Coordinates of C-alpha atoms in Angstrom, one line a residue:
Chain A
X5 CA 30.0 -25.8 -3.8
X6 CA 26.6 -24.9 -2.4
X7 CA 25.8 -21.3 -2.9
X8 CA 23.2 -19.5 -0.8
X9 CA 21.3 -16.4 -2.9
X10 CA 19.8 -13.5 -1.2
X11 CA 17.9 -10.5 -2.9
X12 CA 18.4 -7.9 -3.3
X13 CA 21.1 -6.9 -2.1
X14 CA 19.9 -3.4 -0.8
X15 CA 16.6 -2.2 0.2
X16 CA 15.5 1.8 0.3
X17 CA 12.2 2.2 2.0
X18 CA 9.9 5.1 3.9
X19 CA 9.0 3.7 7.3
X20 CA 5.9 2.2 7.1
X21 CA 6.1 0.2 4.2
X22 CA 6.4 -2.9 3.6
X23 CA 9.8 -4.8 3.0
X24 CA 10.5 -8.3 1.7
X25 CA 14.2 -10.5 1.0
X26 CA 14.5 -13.2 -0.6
X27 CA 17.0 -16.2 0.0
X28 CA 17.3 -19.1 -2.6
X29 CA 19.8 -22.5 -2.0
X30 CA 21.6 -24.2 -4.7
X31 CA 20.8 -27.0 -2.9
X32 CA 18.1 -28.8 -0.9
X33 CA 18.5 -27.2 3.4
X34 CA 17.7 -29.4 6.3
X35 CA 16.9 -26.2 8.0
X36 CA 17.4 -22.5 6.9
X37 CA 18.3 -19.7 9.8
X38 CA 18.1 -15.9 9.5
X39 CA 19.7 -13.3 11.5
X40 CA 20.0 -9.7 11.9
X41 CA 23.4 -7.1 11.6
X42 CA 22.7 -3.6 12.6
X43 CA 24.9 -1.1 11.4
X44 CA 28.7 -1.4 13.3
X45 CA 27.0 -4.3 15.1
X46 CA 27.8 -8.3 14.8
X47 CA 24.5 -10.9 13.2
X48 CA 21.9 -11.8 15.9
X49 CA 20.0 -14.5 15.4
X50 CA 16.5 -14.3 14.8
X51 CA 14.5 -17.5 13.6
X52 CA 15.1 -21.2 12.7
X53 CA 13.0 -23.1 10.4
X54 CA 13.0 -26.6 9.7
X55 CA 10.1 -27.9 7.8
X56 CA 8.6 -27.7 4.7
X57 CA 6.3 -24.9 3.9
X58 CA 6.6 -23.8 7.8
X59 CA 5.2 -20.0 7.9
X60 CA 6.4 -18.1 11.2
X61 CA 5.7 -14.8 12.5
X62 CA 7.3 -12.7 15.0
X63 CA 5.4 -9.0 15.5
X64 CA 5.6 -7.5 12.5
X65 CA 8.2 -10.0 11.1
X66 CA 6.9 -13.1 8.7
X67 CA 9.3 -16.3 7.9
X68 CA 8.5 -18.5 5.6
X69 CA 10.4 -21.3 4.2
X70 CA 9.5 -23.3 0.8
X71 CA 7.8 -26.3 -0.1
X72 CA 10.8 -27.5 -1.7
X73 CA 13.4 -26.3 1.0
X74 CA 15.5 -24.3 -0.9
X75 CA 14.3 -20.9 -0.3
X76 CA 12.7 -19.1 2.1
X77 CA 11.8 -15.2 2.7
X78 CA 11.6 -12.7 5.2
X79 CA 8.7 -10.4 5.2
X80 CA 8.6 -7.2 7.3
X81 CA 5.1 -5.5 7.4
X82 CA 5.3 -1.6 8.3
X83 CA 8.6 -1.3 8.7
X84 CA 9.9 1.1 11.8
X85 CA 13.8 2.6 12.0
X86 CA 14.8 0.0 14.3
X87 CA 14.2 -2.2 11.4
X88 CA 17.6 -1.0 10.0
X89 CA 19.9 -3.3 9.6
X90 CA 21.7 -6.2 7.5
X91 CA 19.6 -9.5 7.3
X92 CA 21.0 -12.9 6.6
X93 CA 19.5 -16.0 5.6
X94 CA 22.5 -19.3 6.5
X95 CA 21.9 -22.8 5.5
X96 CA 23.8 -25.7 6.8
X97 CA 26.7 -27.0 4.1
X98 CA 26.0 -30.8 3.3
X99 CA 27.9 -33.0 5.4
X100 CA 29.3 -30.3 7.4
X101 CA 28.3 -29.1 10.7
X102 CA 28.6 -24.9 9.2
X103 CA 26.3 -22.4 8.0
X104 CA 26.7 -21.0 4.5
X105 CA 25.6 -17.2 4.6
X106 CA 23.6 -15.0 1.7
X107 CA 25.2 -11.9 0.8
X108 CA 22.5 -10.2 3.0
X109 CA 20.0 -7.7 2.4
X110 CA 20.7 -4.1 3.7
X111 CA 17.8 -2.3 4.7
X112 CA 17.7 1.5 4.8
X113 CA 14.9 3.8 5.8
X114 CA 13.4 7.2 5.3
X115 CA 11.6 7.9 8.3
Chain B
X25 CA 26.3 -15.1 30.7
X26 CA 28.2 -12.3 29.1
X27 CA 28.3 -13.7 25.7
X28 CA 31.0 -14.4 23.2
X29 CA 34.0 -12.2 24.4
X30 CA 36.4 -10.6 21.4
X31 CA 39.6 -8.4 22.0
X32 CA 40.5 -6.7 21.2
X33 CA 37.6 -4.4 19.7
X34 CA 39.7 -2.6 17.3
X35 CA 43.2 -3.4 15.7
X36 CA 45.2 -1.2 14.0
X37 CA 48.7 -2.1 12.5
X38 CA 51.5 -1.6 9.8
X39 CA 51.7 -3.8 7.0
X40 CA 54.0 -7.5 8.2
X41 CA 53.1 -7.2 11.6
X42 CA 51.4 -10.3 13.3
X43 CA 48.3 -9.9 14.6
X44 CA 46.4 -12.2 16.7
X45 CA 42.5 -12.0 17.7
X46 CA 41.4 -13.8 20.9
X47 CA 38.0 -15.2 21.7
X48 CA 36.3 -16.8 24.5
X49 CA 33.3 -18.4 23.4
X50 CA 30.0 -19.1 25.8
X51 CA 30.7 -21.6 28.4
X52 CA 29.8 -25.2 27.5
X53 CA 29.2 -24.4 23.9
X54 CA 31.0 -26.8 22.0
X55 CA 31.2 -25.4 18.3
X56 CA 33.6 -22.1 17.5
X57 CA 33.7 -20.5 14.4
X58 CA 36.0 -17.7 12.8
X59 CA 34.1 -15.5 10.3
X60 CA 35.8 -12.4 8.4
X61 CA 33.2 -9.8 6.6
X62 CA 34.3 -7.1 4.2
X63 CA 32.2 -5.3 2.1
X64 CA 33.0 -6.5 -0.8
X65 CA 33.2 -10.5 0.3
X66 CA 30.5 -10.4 2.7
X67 CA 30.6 -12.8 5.7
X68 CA 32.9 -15.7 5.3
X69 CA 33.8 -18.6 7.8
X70 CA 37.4 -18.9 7.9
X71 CA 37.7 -21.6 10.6
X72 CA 35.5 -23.9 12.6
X73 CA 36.4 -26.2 15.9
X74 CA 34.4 -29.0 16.8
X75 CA 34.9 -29.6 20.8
X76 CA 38.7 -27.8 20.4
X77 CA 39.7 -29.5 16.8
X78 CA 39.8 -27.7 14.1
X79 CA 37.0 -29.6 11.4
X80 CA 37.1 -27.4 8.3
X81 CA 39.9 -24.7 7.5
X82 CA 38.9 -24.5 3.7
X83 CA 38.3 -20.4 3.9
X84 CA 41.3 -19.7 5.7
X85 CA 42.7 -17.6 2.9
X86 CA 46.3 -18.5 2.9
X87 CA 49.3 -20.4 4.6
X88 CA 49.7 -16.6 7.0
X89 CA 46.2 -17.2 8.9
X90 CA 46.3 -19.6 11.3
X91 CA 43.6 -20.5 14.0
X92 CA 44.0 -22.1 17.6
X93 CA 42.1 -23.5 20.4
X94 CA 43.9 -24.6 22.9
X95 CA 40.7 -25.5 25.3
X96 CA 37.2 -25.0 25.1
X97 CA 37.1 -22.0 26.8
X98 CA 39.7 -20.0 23.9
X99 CA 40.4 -19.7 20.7
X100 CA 43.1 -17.0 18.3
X101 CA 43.1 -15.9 15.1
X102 CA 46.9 -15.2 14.3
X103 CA 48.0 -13.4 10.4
X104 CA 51.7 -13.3 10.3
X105 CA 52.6 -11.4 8.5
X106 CA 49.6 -9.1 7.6
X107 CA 48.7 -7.2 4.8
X108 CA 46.3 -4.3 3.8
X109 CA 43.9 -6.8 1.7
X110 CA 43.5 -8.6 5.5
X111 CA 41.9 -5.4 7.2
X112 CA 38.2 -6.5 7.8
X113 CA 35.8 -6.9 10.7
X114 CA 36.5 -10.5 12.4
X115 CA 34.4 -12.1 14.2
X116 CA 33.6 -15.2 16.4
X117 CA 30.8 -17.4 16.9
X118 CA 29.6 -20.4 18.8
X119 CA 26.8 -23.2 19.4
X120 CA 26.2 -25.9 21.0
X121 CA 25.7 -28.2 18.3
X122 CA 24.7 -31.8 17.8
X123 CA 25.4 -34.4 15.6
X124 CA 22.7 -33.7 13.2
X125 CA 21.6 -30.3 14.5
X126 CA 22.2 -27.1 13.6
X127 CA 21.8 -24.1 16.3
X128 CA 21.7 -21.1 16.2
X129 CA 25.0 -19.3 16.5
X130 CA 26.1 -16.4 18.8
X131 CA 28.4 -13.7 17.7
X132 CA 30.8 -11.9 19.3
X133 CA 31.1 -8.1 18.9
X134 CA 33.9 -8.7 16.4
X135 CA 37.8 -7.2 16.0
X136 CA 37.9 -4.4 13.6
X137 CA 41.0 -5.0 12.1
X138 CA 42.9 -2.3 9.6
X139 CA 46.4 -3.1 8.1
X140 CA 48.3 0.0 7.0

């Protein structure tokens, strides 16, 4: 069945740096979504993107989803504590109106 | 709106008891979904209703989980009988989905569930 990648799987940083995650589809996505778990809290959504190559930015937060559509990324530049959290990238399953979740990315950091 | 609504927040039980999670998704979505997250399974959809039918039960785990919605505005989440391997975080989500869009899900605060 279709498998949605994410790495890694946990990320140690000092605050300020930089962090990155990684999310790679078996197959080709329609769409890929992302969305945020802090610690003892339930996934928010963050971002949608839909088209090939499509690059977007919220603050300090950069999206960017692949020419071919089966991966995408989540770039956070100086990261701050409220950064903390669980992110998720979820494509849609062919031919089904679901989202198939990565494994998620923990992030942790040293303020 | 206040959001998907779980209860309750935290379940704790003995081993072959039923359990059942309750859900009120936001009003006029029309998509529901059950997810279960562990740590060492991650996030998995159990369950998803379409406008109150049930459309894909293939990660219900076995024949002692089963999932209701009776109208649009409520769903459950019954195990009978329960085990320790079932003690997870449950949660529920819905969207307002079309027929060839994907939105963006809302989640509930989740049940903590722990089976003794």
């Amino acid at each position: 069945g279709q498998q949605v990648m994410q790495i890694p799987q946990y990320q140690h940083v000092q605050e300020g740096e930089d962090f990155t995650t990684y999310c790679n589809s078996s197959t080709t996505l329609s769409n890929i979504q992302w969305y945020k778990q802090r610690p003892g809290g339930h996934p928010v959504f963050l971002i949608q993107l839909v088209k090939s190559g499509e690059v977007k930015k919220q603050k300090r937060l950069t999206f960017q989803f692949g020419e071919a559509k089966k991966n995408s990324s989540l770039h956070i530049t100086a990261t701050q504590t409220t950064d903390v959290g669980t992110y998720f990238c979820a494509g849609p399953s062919r031919g089904a109106q679901k989202l198939v979740f990565g494994q998620g990315t923990r992030l942790t950091i040293n303020p | 709106d206040a959001g998907v609504i779980q209860s309750p927040r935290h379940e704790v039980t003995e081993m072959g008891q039923e359990v059942t999670l309750r859900c009120k998704p936001i009003s006029g979505h029309n998509s529901l979904f059950w997810y279960r997250q562990t740590m060492m399974r991650g996030l998995e959809l159990l369950i998803y209703f379409n406008n109150n039918v049930p459309i894909d039960d293939s990660g219900m785990p076995e024949d002692r989980f089963s999932a209701k919605m009776p109208n649009a505005s409520f769903s459950t989440l019954k195990i009978q009988p329960s085990e320790p391997r079932d003690s997870a975080v449950y949660f529920c989500a819905s969207s307002l989905e079309g027929r060839v869009t994907y939105n963006e899900q809302f989640f509930g605060p989740g049940t903590r569930l722990t089976v003794l």
